[in-house]
Amino acid sequence: TRLASLFQLPSADWLKERANQRDFAGEGVAYFPSQGNDPACTMAACNIERICAIMTDDKQGDNVSRLQRVRASQSEWVEAAQKQMHKEASSGGYRDFADYWGWQTCTEFGFYQTCDVGSKCPYTQGLDLLNDQIKMCQESFNISAETVAANVEFSNVYYGSLAPVASRILWPNGEVDPWSTLSILKSPSEQQPTLWVKGASHHAWTHETLPSDQPSVEEARLAIRKQVTTWLDEEGGMGHFEIVSEQ
């Protein structure tokens, strides 16, 4: 009853259905930008720092009350983002992207985000499991779970998994990017250097350059450019290239 009242849910009985429980708490009762954290954002509870400020504030009540405060603080801009997403979906743009990435997960990579019981997942454990994620493959593309597993295995063999054999590959990863745990963090060879970007989120160095960018992200861009230029200048490379800014 308290949850329904505090979080303005339809009713206490609504939470008795597992599907509703998963919708409410399976991936967090609020938005936690573990992948797309933006240290320069200015909206309420829009990044890890701002969320932590609320979650560590004793004046906000117990932990459940603090979670409600985070959710309520985010409601205006989250709802605006959802409306924009629905608008794009109605025109086909967002849906096309969603279908493409969904298809890729089923036919190549998996990459499903779950919250298993007994794991270190910070959300309500047991509501978002592999079966919950993977059923999309069967429902949308008629691809069975067994076929998905075989496709992932093939991709790992094809690309080398965590022991790739390749040359002129740079592996950059952000410190606060959860996907970094699936990447190459220790250089396999001189031809496959790694780059660890302190405090950076998911491929933050590929985003538009802004005055508010973290110094570590700016340094990462320079390091990547330097490495690529070095490889292009090597014998057998593509020769020197020049970055020309748009006017």
JSON list of C-alpha atoms in Angstrom, two decimals:
[
{"chain": "A", "resi": 1, "resn": "THR", "atom": "CA", "xyz": [0.00, 0.00, 0.00]},
{"chain": "A", "resi": 2, "resn": "ARG", "atom": "CA", "xyz": [2.81, 2.40, 0.87]},
{"chain": "A", "resi": 3, "resn": "LEU", "atom": "CA", "xyz": [4.54, 1.83, -2.48]},
{"chain": "A", "resi": 4, "resn": "ALA", "atom": "CA", "xyz": [1.35, 2.41, -4.44]},
{"chain": "A", "resi": 5, "resn": "SER", "atom": "CA", "xyz": [0.68, 5.63, -2.56]},
{"chain": "A", "resi": 6, "resn": "LEU", "atom": "CA", "xyz": [4.25, 6.92, -2.51]},
{"chain": "A", "resi": 7, "resn": "PHE", "atom": "CA", "xyz": [4.95, 6.26, -6.19]},
{"chain": "A", "resi": 8, "resn": "GLN", "atom": "CA", "xyz": [1.41, 7.03, -7.39]},
{"chain": "A", "resi": 9, "resn": "LEU", "atom": "CA", "xyz": [0.80, 3.57, -8.84]},
{"chain": "A", "resi": 10, "resn": "PRO", "atom": "CA", "xyz": [-2.66, 2.40, -9.96]},
{"chain": "A", "resi": 11, "resn": "SER", "atom": "CA", "xyz": [-3.23, 0.36, -6.77]},
{"chain": "A", "resi": 12, "resn": "ALA", "atom": "CA", "xyz": [-1.65, -2.07, -4.34]},
{"chain": "A", "resi": 13, "resn": "ASP", "atom": "CA", "xyz": [-3.33, -4.94, -6.20]},
{"chain": "A", "resi": 14, "resn": "TRP", "atom": "CA", "xyz": [-1.70, -3.73, -9.44]},
{"chain": "A", "resi": 15, "resn": "LEU", "atom": "CA", "xyz": [1.66, -4.72, -7.94]},
{"chain": "A", "resi": 16, "resn": "LYS", "atom": "CA", "xyz": [0.54, -8.32, -7.42]},
{"chain": "A", "resi": 17, "resn": "GLU", "atom": "CA", "xyz": [1.07, -9.04, -11.13]},
{"chain": "A", "resi": 18, "resn": "ARG", "atom": "CA", "xyz": [4.66, -9.91, -12.02]},
{"chain": "A", "resi": 19, "resn": "ALA", "atom": "CA", "xyz": [4.49, -7.99, -15.30]},
{"chain": "A", "resi": 20, "resn": "ASN", "atom": "CA", "xyz": [3.57, -4.85, -13.38]},
{"chain": "A", "resi": 21, "resn": "GLN", "atom": "CA", "xyz": [6.28, -5.50, -10.81]},
{"chain": "A", "resi": 22, "resn": "ARG", "atom": "CA", "xyz": [8.82, -5.77, -13.63]},
{"chain": "A", "resi": 23, "resn": "ASP", "atom": "CA", "xyz": [7.53, -2.62, -15.28]},
{"chain": "A", "resi": 24, "resn": "PHE", "atom": "CA", "xyz": [7.79, -0.70, -12.00]},
{"chain": "A", "resi": 25, "resn": "ALA", "atom": "CA", "xyz": [11.02, -2.02, -10.49]},
{"chain": "A", "resi": 26, "resn": "GLY", "atom": "CA", "xyz": [12.67, -4.50, -12.85]},
{"chain": "A", "resi": 27, "resn": "GLU", "atom": "CA", "xyz": [15.14, -1.93, -14.16]},
{"chain": "A", "resi": 28, "resn": "GLY", "atom": "CA", "xyz": [14.93, 0.53, -11.31]},
{"chain": "A", "resi": 29, "resn": "VAL", "atom": "CA", "xyz": [12.05, 2.64, -10.04]},
{"chain": "A", "resi": 30, "resn": "ALA", "atom": "CA", "xyz": [13.86, 5.70, -11.40]},
{"chain": "A", "resi": 31, "resn": "TYR", "atom": "CA", "xyz": [16.29, 6.39, -14.24]},
{"chain": "A", "resi": 32, "resn": "PHE", "atom": "CA", "xyz": [19.91, 5.61, -13.34]},
{"chain": "A", "resi": 33, "resn": "PRO", "atom": "CA", "xyz": [22.23, 6.64, -16.21]},
{"chain": "A", "resi": 34, "resn": "SER", "atom": "CA", "xyz": [24.93, 4.04, -15.65]},
{"chain": "A", "resi": 35, "resn": "GLN", "atom": "CA", "xyz": [25.62, 3.91, -19.38]},
{"chain": "A", "resi": 36, "resn": "GLY", "atom": "CA", "xyz": [24.97, 7.50, -20.47]},
{"chain": "A", "resi": 37, "resn": "ASN", "atom": "CA", "xyz": [26.05, 9.50, -17.43]},
{"chain": "A", "resi": 38, "resn": "ASP", "atom": "CA", "xyz": [26.55, 13.17, -18.33]},
{"chain": "A", "resi": 39, "resn": "PRO", "atom": "CA", "xyz": [28.49, 15.08, -15.64]},
{"chain": "A", "resi": 40, "resn": "ALA", "atom": "CA", "xyz": [27.55, 18.40, -17.27]},
{"chain": "A", "resi": 41, "resn": "CYS", "atom": "CA", "xyz": [23.76, 17.94, -17.35]},
{"chain": "A", "resi": 42, "resn": "THR", "atom": "CA", "xyz": [21.70, 20.48, -15.41]},
{"chain": "A", "resi": 43, "resn": "MET", "atom": "CA", "xyz": [18.29, 18.83, -15.04]},
{"chain": "A", "resi": 44, "resn": "ALA", "atom": "CA", "xyz": [17.06, 17.43, -11.74]},
{"chain": "A", "resi": 45, "resn": "ALA", "atom": "CA", "xyz": [18.59, 14.04, -10.84]},
{"chain": "A", "resi": 46, "resn": "CYS", "atom": "CA", "xyz": [19.94, 13.73, -14.39]},
{"chain": "A", "resi": 47, "resn": "ASN", "atom": "CA", "xyz": [23.31, 12.17, -13.58]},
{"chain": "A", "resi": 48, "resn": "ILE", "atom": "CA", "xyz": [24.97, 9.94, -10.99]},
{"chain": "A", "resi": 49, "resn": "GLU", "atom": "CA", "xyz": [26.29, 12.86, -8.93]},
{"chain": "A", "resi": 50, "resn": "ARG", "atom": "CA", "xyz": [22.87, 14.51, -8.66]},
{"chain": "A", "resi": 51, "resn": "ILE", "atom": "CA", "xyz": [21.14, 11.21, -7.88]},
{"chain": "A", "resi": 52, "resn": "CYS", "atom": "CA", "xyz": [23.68, 10.42, -5.16]},
{"chain": "A", "resi": 53, "resn": "ALA", "atom": "CA", "xyz": [23.12, 13.85, -3.63]},
{"chain": "A", "resi": 54, "resn": "ILE", "atom": "CA", "xyz": [19.48, 12.89, -3.07]},
{"chain": "A", "resi": 55, "resn": "MET", "atom": "CA", "xyz": [20.13, 9.29, -2.04]},
{"chain": "A", "resi": 56, "resn": "THR", "atom": "CA", "xyz": [22.65, 10.34, 0.64]},
{"chain": "A", "resi": 57, "resn": "ASP", "atom": "CA", "xyz": [20.52, 13.14, 2.07]},
{"chain": "A", "resi": 58, "resn": "ASP", "atom": "CA", "xyz": [19.15, 12.06, 5.46]},
{"chain": "A", "resi": 59, "resn": "LYS", "atom": "CA", "xyz": [16.60, 14.86, 5.34]},
{"chain": "A", "resi": 60, "resn": "GLN", "atom": "CA", "xyz": [14.81, 13.06, 2.47]},
{"chain": "A", "resi": 61, "resn": "GLY", "atom": "CA", "xyz": [13.63, 10.22, 4.75]},
{"chain": "A", "resi": 62, "resn": "ASP", "atom": "CA", "xyz": [14.42, 6.51, 4.41]},
{"chain": "A", "resi": 63, "resn": "ASN", "atom": "CA", "xyz": [15.87, 4.90, 1.27]},
{"chain": "A", "resi": 64, "resn": "VAL", "atom": "CA", "xyz": [12.44, 4.25, -0.26]},
{"chain": "A", "resi": 65, "resn": "SER", "atom": "CA", "xyz": [11.45, 7.88, 0.24]},
{"chain": "A", "resi": 66, "resn": "ARG", "atom": "CA", "xyz": [14.69, 8.98, -1.37]},
{"chain": "A", "resi": 67, "resn": "LEU", "atom": "CA", "xyz": [14.04, 6.77, -4.37]},
{"chain": "A", "resi": 68, "resn": "GLN", "atom": "CA", "xyz": [10.63, 8.37, -4.70]},
{"chain": "A", "resi": 69, "resn": "ARG", "atom": "CA", "xyz": [12.28, 11.78, -4.58]},
{"chain": "A", "resi": 70, "resn": "VAL", "atom": "CA", "xyz": [14.65, 10.81, -7.40]},
{"chain": "A", "resi": 71, "resn": "ARG", "atom": "CA", "xyz": [11.75, 9.49, -9.50]},
{"chain": "A", "resi": 72, "resn": "ALA", "atom": "CA", "xyz": [9.64, 12.60, -8.87]},
{"chain": "A", "resi": 73, "resn": "SER", "atom": "CA", "xyz": [12.56, 14.92, -9.63]},
{"chain": "A", "resi": 74, "resn": "GLN", "atom": "CA", "xyz": [13.11, 13.20, -12.97]},
{"chain": "A", "resi": 75, "resn": "SER", "atom": "CA", "xyz": [9.46, 12.97, -13.99]},
{"chain": "A", "resi": 76, "resn": "GLU", "atom": "CA", "xyz": [9.24, 16.18, -16.05]},
{"chain": "A", "resi": 77, "resn": "TRP", "atom": "CA", "xyz": [12.22, 15.60, -18.33]},
{"chain": "A", "resi": 78, "resn": "VAL", "atom": "CA", "xyz": [11.78, 11.82, -18.48]},
{"chain": "A", "resi": 79, "resn": "GLU", "atom": "CA", "xyz": [8.17, 12.24, -19.63]},
{"chain": "A", "resi": 80, "resn": "ALA", "atom": "CA", "xyz": [9.28, 14.81, -22.21]},
{"chain": "A", "resi": 81, "resn": "ALA", "atom": "CA", "xyz": [11.88, 12.36, -23.54]},
{"chain": "A", "resi": 82, "resn": "GLN", "atom": "CA", "xyz": [9.29, 9.58, -23.71]},
{"chain": "A", "resi": 83, "resn": "LYS", "atom": "CA", "xyz": [6.89, 11.81, -25.64]},
{"chain": "A", "resi": 84, "resn": "GLN", "atom": "CA", "xyz": [9.66, 12.61, -28.11]},
{"chain": "A", "resi": 85, "resn": "MET", "atom": "CA", "xyz": [10.45, 8.92, -28.46]},
{"chain": "A", "resi": 86, "resn": "HIS", "atom": "CA", "xyz": [6.77, 8.11, -29.14]},
{"chain": "A", "resi": 87, "resn": "LYS", "atom": "CA", "xyz": [6.66, 10.93, -31.69]},
{"chain": "A", "resi": 88, "resn": "GLU", "atom": "CA", "xyz": [9.66, 9.51, -33.51]},
{"chain": "A", "resi": 89, "resn": "ALA", "atom": "CA", "xyz": [8.20, 6.02, -33.28]},
{"chain": "A", "resi": 90, "resn": "SER", "atom": "CA", "xyz": [5.00, 7.17, -34.97]},
{"chain": "A", "resi": 91, "resn": "SER", "atom": "CA", "xyz": [7.07, 8.44, -37.90]},
{"chain": "A", "resi": 92, "resn": "GLY", "atom": "CA", "xyz": [9.02, 5.18, -38.11]},
{"chain": "A", "resi": 93, "resn": "GLY", "atom": "CA", "xyz": [12.43, 6.56, -37.18]},
{"chain": "A", "resi": 94, "resn": "TYR", "atom": "CA", "xyz": [12.89, 5.32, -33.62]},
{"chain": "A", "resi": 95, "resn": "ARG", "atom": "CA", "xyz": [11.06, 2.07, -34.27]},
{"chain": "A", "resi": 96, "resn": "ASP", "atom": "CA", "xyz": [13.34, 1.29, -37.19]},
{"chain": "A", "resi": 97, "resn": "PHE", "atom": "CA", "xyz": [16.35, 1.72, -34.88]},
{"chain": "A", "resi": 98, "resn": "ALA", "atom": "CA", "xyz": [14.76, -0.37, -32.14]},
{"chain": "A", "resi": 99, "resn": "ASP", "atom": "CA", "xyz": [14.01, -3.17, -34.60]},
{"chain": "A", "resi": 100, "resn": "TYR", "atom": "CA", "xyz": [17.54, -3.06, -35.99]},
{"chain": "A", "resi": 101, "resn": "TRP", "atom": "CA", "xyz": [19.26, -3.27, -32.60]},
{"chain": "A", "resi": 102, "resn": "GLY", "atom": "CA", "xyz": [16.78, -5.88, -31.38]},
{"chain": "A", "resi": 103, "resn": "TRP", "atom": "CA", "xyz": [17.50, -7.95, -34.47]},
{"chain": "A", "resi": 104, "resn": "GLN", "atom": "CA", "xyz": [21.24, -7.63, -33.89]},
{"chain": "A", "resi": 105, "resn": "THR", "atom": "CA", "xyz": [20.98, -8.86, -30.30]},
{"chain": "A", "resi": 106, "resn": "CYS", "atom": "CA", "xyz": [19.07, -11.92, -31.51]},
{"chain": "A", "resi": 107, "resn": "THR", "atom": "CA", "xyz": [21.33, -12.73, -34.45]},
{"chain": "A", "resi": 108, "resn": "GLU", "atom": "CA", "xyz": [24.77, -11.66, -33.19]},
{"chain": "A", "resi": 109, "resn": "PHE", "atom": "CA", "xyz": [25.57, -10.33, -29.75]},
{"chain": "A", "resi": 110, "resn": "GLY", "atom": "CA", "xyz": [22.98, -11.00, -27.07]},
{"chain": "A", "resi": 111, "resn": "PHE", "atom": "CA", "xyz": [23.91, -8.08, -24.78]},
{"chain": "A", "resi": 112, "resn": "TYR", "atom": "CA", "xyz": [20.86, -8.51, -22.54]},
{"chain": "A", "resi": 113, "resn": "GLN", "atom": "CA", "xyz": [20.72, -6.54, -19.30]},
{"chain": "A", "resi": 114, "resn": "THR", "atom": "CA", "xyz": [19.30, -8.69, -16.51]},
{"chain": "A", "resi": 115, "resn": "CYS", "atom": "CA", "xyz": [18.92, -8.46, -12.73]},
{"chain": "A", "resi": 116, "resn": "ASP", "atom": "CA", "xyz": [19.41, -11.96, -11.38]},
{"chain": "A", "resi": 117, "resn": "VAL", "atom": "CA", "xyz": [18.78, -13.08, -7.82]},
{"chain": "A", "resi": 118, "resn": "GLY", "atom": "CA", "xyz": [22.05, -13.20, -5.88]},
{"chain": "A", "resi": 119, "resn": "SER", "atom": "CA", "xyz": [23.85, -10.84, -8.26]},
{"chain": "A", "resi": 120, "resn": "LYS", "atom": "CA", "xyz": [25.17, -7.35, -7.50]},
{"chain": "A", "resi": 121, "resn": "CYS", "atom": "CA", "xyz": [22.33, -5.76, -9.47]},
{"chain": "A", "resi": 122, "resn": "PRO", "atom": "CA", "xyz": [21.10, -2.68, -7.54]},
{"chain": "A", "resi": 123, "resn": "TYR", "atom": "CA", "xyz": [17.50, -3.06, -8.70]},
{"chain": "A", "resi": 124, "resn": "THR", "atom": "CA", "xyz": [14.79, -5.46, -7.49]},
{"chain": "A", "resi": 125, "resn": "GLN", "atom": "CA", "xyz": [16.36, -8.81, -8.27]},
{"chain": "A", "resi": 126, "resn": "GLY", "atom": "CA", "xyz": [14.46, -11.56, -10.08]},
{"chain": "A", "resi": 127, "resn": "LEU", "atom": "CA", "xyz": [12.09, -9.33, -12.06]},
{"chain": "A", "resi": 128, "resn": "ASP", "atom": "CA", "xyz": [14.20, -8.88, -15.18]},
{"chain": "A", "resi": 129, "resn": "LEU", "atom": "CA", "xyz": [15.74, -12.21, -16.17]},
{"chain": "A", "resi": 130, "resn": "LEU", "atom": "CA", "xyz": [17.25, -13.59, -19.35]},
{"chain": "A", "resi": 131, "resn": "ASN", "atom": "CA", "xyz": [13.96, -15.22, -20.34]},
{"chain": "A", "resi": 132, "resn": "ASP", "atom": "CA", "xyz": [12.23, -11.85, -19.99]},
{"chain": "A", "resi": 133, "resn": "GLN", "atom": "CA", "xyz": [14.76, -10.20, -22.29]},
{"chain": "A", "resi": 134, "resn": "ILE", "atom": "CA", "xyz": [15.17, -12.93, -24.86]},
{"chain": "A", "resi": 135, "resn": "LYS", "atom": "CA", "xyz": [11.47, -13.60, -25.49]},
{"chain": "A", "resi": 136, "resn": "MET", "atom": "CA", "xyz": [11.52, -10.53, -27.75]},
{"chain": "A", "resi": 137, "resn": "CYS", "atom": "CA", "xyz": [13.52, -12.59, -30.26]},
{"chain": "A", "resi": 138, "resn": "GLN", "atom": "CA", "xyz": [10.80, -15.22, -30.45]},
{"chain": "A", "resi": 139, "resn": "GLU", "atom": "CA", "xyz": [7.90, -12.78, -30.47]},
{"chain": "A", "resi": 140, "resn": "SER", "atom": "CA", "xyz": [9.33, -10.24, -32.94]},
{"chain": "A", "resi": 141, "resn": "PHE", "atom": "CA", "xyz": [11.58, -12.32, -35.19]},
{"chain": "A", "resi": 142, "resn": "ASN", "atom": "CA", "xyz": [10.61, -15.96, -34.56]},
{"chain": "A", "resi": 143, "resn": "ILE", "atom": "CA", "xyz": [14.15, -16.70, -33.32]},
{"chain": "A", "resi": 144, "resn": "SER", "atom": "CA", "xyz": [14.35, -19.23, -30.50]},
{"chain": "A", "resi": 145, "resn": "ALA", "atom": "CA", "xyz": [16.50, -18.85, -27.38]},
{"chain": "A", "resi": 146, "resn": "GLU", "atom": "CA", "xyz": [18.60, -21.81, -28.54]},
{"chain": "A", "resi": 147, "resn": "THR", "atom": "CA", "xyz": [19.30, -20.08, -31.86]},
{"chain": "A", "resi": 148, "resn": "VAL", "atom": "CA", "xyz": [20.23, -16.85, -30.07]},
{"chain": "A", "resi": 149, "resn": "ALA", "atom": "CA", "xyz": [22.76, -18.76, -27.94]},
{"chain": "A", "resi": 150, "resn": "ALA", "atom": "CA", "xyz": [24.24, -20.36, -31.07]},
{"chain": "A", "resi": 151, "resn": "ASN", "atom": "CA", "xyz": [24.44, -16.97, -32.80]},
{"chain": "A", "resi": 152, "resn": "VAL", "atom": "CA", "xyz": [26.27, -15.42, -29.83]},
{"chain": "A", "resi": 153, "resn": "GLU", "atom": "CA", "xyz": [28.72, -18.33, -29.77]},
{"chain": "A", "resi": 154, "resn": "PHE", "atom": "CA", "xyz": [29.39, -17.87, -33.49]},
{"chain": "A", "resi": 155, "resn": "SER", "atom": "CA", "xyz": [30.02, -14.13, -33.01]},
{"chain": "A", "resi": 156, "resn": "ASN", "atom": "CA", "xyz": [32.48, -14.82, -30.18]},
{"chain": "A", "resi": 157, "resn": "VAL", "atom": "CA", "xyz": [34.39, -17.30, -32.36]},
{"chain": "A", "resi": 158, "resn": "TYR", "atom": "CA", "xyz": [34.32, -14.98, -35.38]},
{"chain": "A", "resi": 159, "resn": "TYR", "atom": "CA", "xyz": [35.53, -11.86, -33.53]},
{"chain": "A", "resi": 160, "resn": "GLY", "atom": "CA", "xyz": [37.83, -13.60, -31.08]},
{"chain": "A", "resi": 161, "resn": "SER", "atom": "CA", "xyz": [35.79, -13.02, -27.91]},
{"chain": "A", "resi": 162, "resn": "LEU", "atom": "CA", "xyz": [38.13, -11.85, -25.12]},
{"chain": "A", "resi": 163, "resn": "ALA", "atom": "CA", "xyz": [41.22, -13.10, -26.98]},
{"chain": "A", "resi": 164, "resn": "PRO", "atom": "CA", "xyz": [41.04, -11.43, -30.42]},
{"chain": "A", "resi": 165, "resn": "VAL", "atom": "CA", "xyz": [43.79, -11.99, -32.96]},
{"chain": "A", "resi": 166, "resn": "ALA", "atom": "CA", "xyz": [44.05, -8.75, -34.93]},
{"chain": "A", "resi": 167, "resn": "SER", "atom": "CA", "xyz": [46.20, -5.72, -35.65]},
{"chain": "A", "resi": 168, "resn": "ARG", "atom": "CA", "xyz": [45.69, -1.95, -35.49]},
{"chain": "A", "resi": 169, "resn": "ILE", "atom": "CA", "xyz": [42.81, -2.21, -33.04]},
{"chain": "A", "resi": 170, "resn": "LEU", "atom": "CA", "xyz": [42.43, 0.33, -30.23]},
{"chain": "A", "resi": 171, "resn": "TRP", "atom": "CA", "xyz": [40.21, -0.62, -27.29]},
{"chain": "A", "resi": 172, "resn": "PRO", "atom": "CA", "xyz": [38.94, 2.53, -25.49]},
{"chain": "A", "resi": 173, "resn": "ASN", "atom": "CA", "xyz": [36.67, 2.16, -22.46]},
{"chain": "A", "resi": 174, "resn": "GLY", "atom": "CA", "xyz": [35.07, 4.55, -19.98]},
{"chain": "A", "resi": 175, "resn": "GLU", "atom": "CA", "xyz": [35.52, 4.01, -16.26]},
{"chain": "A", "resi": 176, "resn": "VAL", "atom": "CA", "xyz": [31.79, 4.30, -15.47]},
{"chain": "A", "resi": 177, "resn": "ASP", "atom": "CA", "xyz": [30.57, 2.42, -18.53]},
{"chain": "A", "resi": 178, "resn": "PRO", "atom": "CA", "xyz": [29.05, -0.90, -17.41]},
{"chain": "A", "resi": 179, "resn": "TRP", "atom": "CA", "xyz": [29.74, -2.38, -20.84]},
{"chain": "A", "resi": 180, "resn": "SER", "atom": "CA", "xyz": [33.48, -2.05, -20.23]},
{"chain": "A", "resi": 181, "resn": "THR", "atom": "CA", "xyz": [33.37, -5.35, -18.35]},
{"chain": "A", "resi": 182, "resn": "LEU", "atom": "CA", "xyz": [32.71, -7.08, -21.69]},
{"chain": "A", "resi": 183, "resn": "SER", "atom": "CA", "xyz": [35.55, -5.35, -23.49]},
{"chain": "A", "resi": 184, "resn": "ILE", "atom": "CA", "xyz": [39.30, -5.84, -23.81]},
{"chain": "A", "resi": 185, "resn": "LEU", "atom": "CA", "xyz": [40.88, -4.12, -20.81]},
{"chain": "A", "resi": 186, "resn": "LYS", "atom": "CA", "xyz": [44.39, -5.61, -20.99]},
{"chain": "A", "resi": 187, "resn": "SER", "atom": "CA", "xyz": [46.28, -5.16, -24.23]},
{"chain": "A", "resi": 188, "resn": "PRO", "atom": "CA", "xyz": [46.65, -8.53, -26.03]},
{"chain": "A", "resi": 189, "resn": "SER", "atom": "CA", "xyz": [49.61, -7.22, -28.08]},
{"chain": "A", "resi": 190, "resn": "GLU", "atom": "CA", "xyz": [51.41, -4.08, -29.22]},
{"chain": "A", "resi": 191, "resn": "GLN", "atom": "CA", "xyz": [49.03, -3.95, -32.16]},
{"chain": "A", "resi": 192, "resn": "GLN", "atom": "CA", "xyz": [46.02, -3.86, -29.83]},
{"chain": "A", "resi": 193, "resn": "PRO", "atom": "CA", "xyz": [46.53, -1.08, -27.27]},
{"chain": "A", "resi": 194, "resn": "THR", "atom": "CA", "xyz": [43.89, -0.22, -24.68]},
{"chain": "A", "resi": 195, "resn": "LEU", "atom": "CA", "xyz": [42.75, 3.18, -23.46]},
{"chain": "A", "resi": 196, "resn": "TRP", "atom": "CA", "xyz": [41.13, 3.66, -20.05]},
{"chain": "A", "resi": 197, "resn": "VAL", "atom": "CA", "xyz": [39.19, 6.94, -19.78]},
{"chain": "A", "resi": 198, "resn": "LYS", "atom": "CA", "xyz": [38.77, 8.07, -16.18]},
{"chain": "A", "resi": 199, "resn": "GLY", "atom": "CA", "xyz": [35.26, 9.08, -15.13]},
{"chain": "A", "resi": 200, "resn": "ALA", "atom": "CA", "xyz": [33.86, 8.65, -18.65]},
{"chain": "A", "resi": 201, "resn": "SER", "atom": "CA", "xyz": [30.60, 6.98, -19.61]},
{"chain": "A", "resi": 202, "resn": "HIS", "atom": "CA", "xyz": [29.75, 4.89, -22.67]},
{"chain": "A", "resi": 203, "resn": "HIS", "atom": "CA", "xyz": [31.90, 6.10, -25.66]},
{"chain": "A", "resi": 204, "resn": "ALA", "atom": "CA", "xyz": [31.68, 9.70, -24.37]},
{"chain": "A", "resi": 205, "resn": "TRP", "atom": "CA", "xyz": [34.60, 10.69, -26.63]},
{"chain": "A", "resi": 206, "resn": "THR", "atom": "CA", "xyz": [32.48, 10.07, -29.75]},
{"chain": "A", "resi": 207, "resn": "HIS", "atom": "CA", "xyz": [29.91, 12.67, -28.75]},
{"chain": "A", "resi": 208, "resn": "GLU", "atom": "CA", "xyz": [29.80, 16.24, -29.96]},
{"chain": "A", "resi": 209, "resn": "THR", "atom": "CA", "xyz": [32.61, 18.35, -28.50]},
{"chain": "A", "resi": 210, "resn": "LEU", "atom": "CA", "xyz": [31.31, 20.72, -25.83]},
{"chain": "A", "resi": 211, "resn": "PRO", "atom": "CA", "xyz": [32.96, 23.27, -23.51]},
{"chain": "A", "resi": 212, "resn": "SER", "atom": "CA", "xyz": [31.71, 21.18, -20.58]},
{"chain": "A", "resi": 213, "resn": "ASP", "atom": "CA", "xyz": [33.53, 18.00, -21.67]},
{"chain": "A", "resi": 214, "resn": "GLN", "atom": "CA", "xyz": [35.58, 16.22, -19.03]},
{"chain": "A", "resi": 215, "resn": "PRO", "atom": "CA", "xyz": [39.38, 16.70, -19.41]},
{"chain": "A", "resi": 216, "resn": "SER", "atom": "CA", "xyz": [39.76, 12.92, -19.58]},
{"chain": "A", "resi": 217, "resn": "VAL", "atom": "CA", "xyz": [37.38, 12.78, -22.56]},
{"chain": "A", "resi": 218, "resn": "GLU", "atom": "CA", "xyz": [39.27, 15.56, -24.35]},
{"chain": "A", "resi": 219, "resn": "GLU", "atom": "CA", "xyz": [42.53, 13.69, -23.74]},
{"chain": "A", "resi": 220, "resn": "ALA", "atom": "CA", "xyz": [40.95, 10.48, -25.03]},
{"chain": "A", "resi": 221, "resn": "ARG", "atom": "CA", "xyz": [40.01, 12.14, -28.32]},
{"chain": "A", "resi": 222, "resn": "LEU", "atom": "CA", "xyz": [43.60, 13.34, -28.79]},
{"chain": "A", "resi": 223, "resn": "ALA", "atom": "CA", "xyz": [45.01, 9.91, -27.91]},
{"chain": "A", "resi": 224, "resn": "ILE", "atom": "CA", "xyz": [42.69, 8.16, -30.37]},
{"chain": "A", "resi": 225, "resn": "ARG", "atom": "CA", "xyz": [43.52, 10.61, -33.14]},
{"chain": "A", "resi": 226, "resn": "LYS", "atom": "CA", "xyz": [47.24, 10.22, -32.48]},
{"chain": "A", "resi": 227, "resn": "GLN", "atom": "CA", "xyz": [47.04, 6.42, -32.55]},
{"chain": "A", "resi": 228, "resn": "VAL", "atom": "CA", "xyz": [45.00, 6.31, -35.76]},
{"chain": "A", "resi": 229, "resn": "THR", "atom": "CA", "xyz": [47.35, 8.81, -37.42]},
{"chain": "A", "resi": 230, "resn": "THR", "atom": "CA", "xyz": [50.34, 6.68, -36.42]},
{"chain": "A", "resi": 231, "resn": "TRP", "atom": "CA", "xyz": [48.82, 3.59, -37.98]},
{"chain": "A", "resi": 232, "resn": "LEU", "atom": "CA", "xyz": [47.89, 5.43, -41.18]},
{"chain": "A", "resi": 233, "resn": "ASP", "atom": "CA", "xyz": [51.45, 6.70, -41.51]},
{"chain": "A", "resi": 234, "resn": "GLU", "atom": "CA", "xyz": [52.96, 3.23, -41.16]},
{"chain": "A", "resi": 235, "resn": "GLU", "atom": "CA", "xyz": [54.19, 1.35, -44.20]},
{"chain": "A", "resi": 236, "resn": "GLY", "atom": "CA", "xyz": [51.20, -0.42, -45.68]},
{"chain": "A", "resi": 237, "resn": "GLY", "atom": "CA", "xyz": [48.84, 2.08, -44.10]},
{"chain": "A", "resi": 238, "resn": "MET", "atom": "CA", "xyz": [46.60, 4.52, -45.93]},
{"chain": "A", "resi": 239, "resn": "GLY", "atom": "CA", "xyz": [48.95, 7.47, -45.69]},
{"chain": "A", "resi": 240, "resn": "HIS", "atom": "CA", "xyz": [48.58, 10.67, -43.73]},
{"chain": "A", "resi": 241, "resn": "PHE", "atom": "CA", "xyz": [45.16, 12.22, -43.34]},
{"chain": "A", "resi": 242, "resn": "GLU", "atom": "CA", "xyz": [44.12, 15.69, -42.28]},
{"chain": "A", "resi": 243, "resn": "ILE", "atom": "CA", "xyz": [41.13, 16.65, -40.15]},
{"chain": "A", "resi": 244, "resn": "VAL", "atom": "CA", "xyz": [39.30, 19.53, -41.80]},
{"chain": "A", "resi": 245, "resn": "SER", "atom": "CA", "xyz": [36.77, 21.35, -39.62]},
{"chain": "A", "resi": 246, "resn": "GLU", "atom": "CA", "xyz": [33.40, 22.31, -41.04]},
{"chain": "A", "resi": 247, "resn": "GLN", "atom": "CA", "xyz": [32.93, 25.98, -41.86]}
]
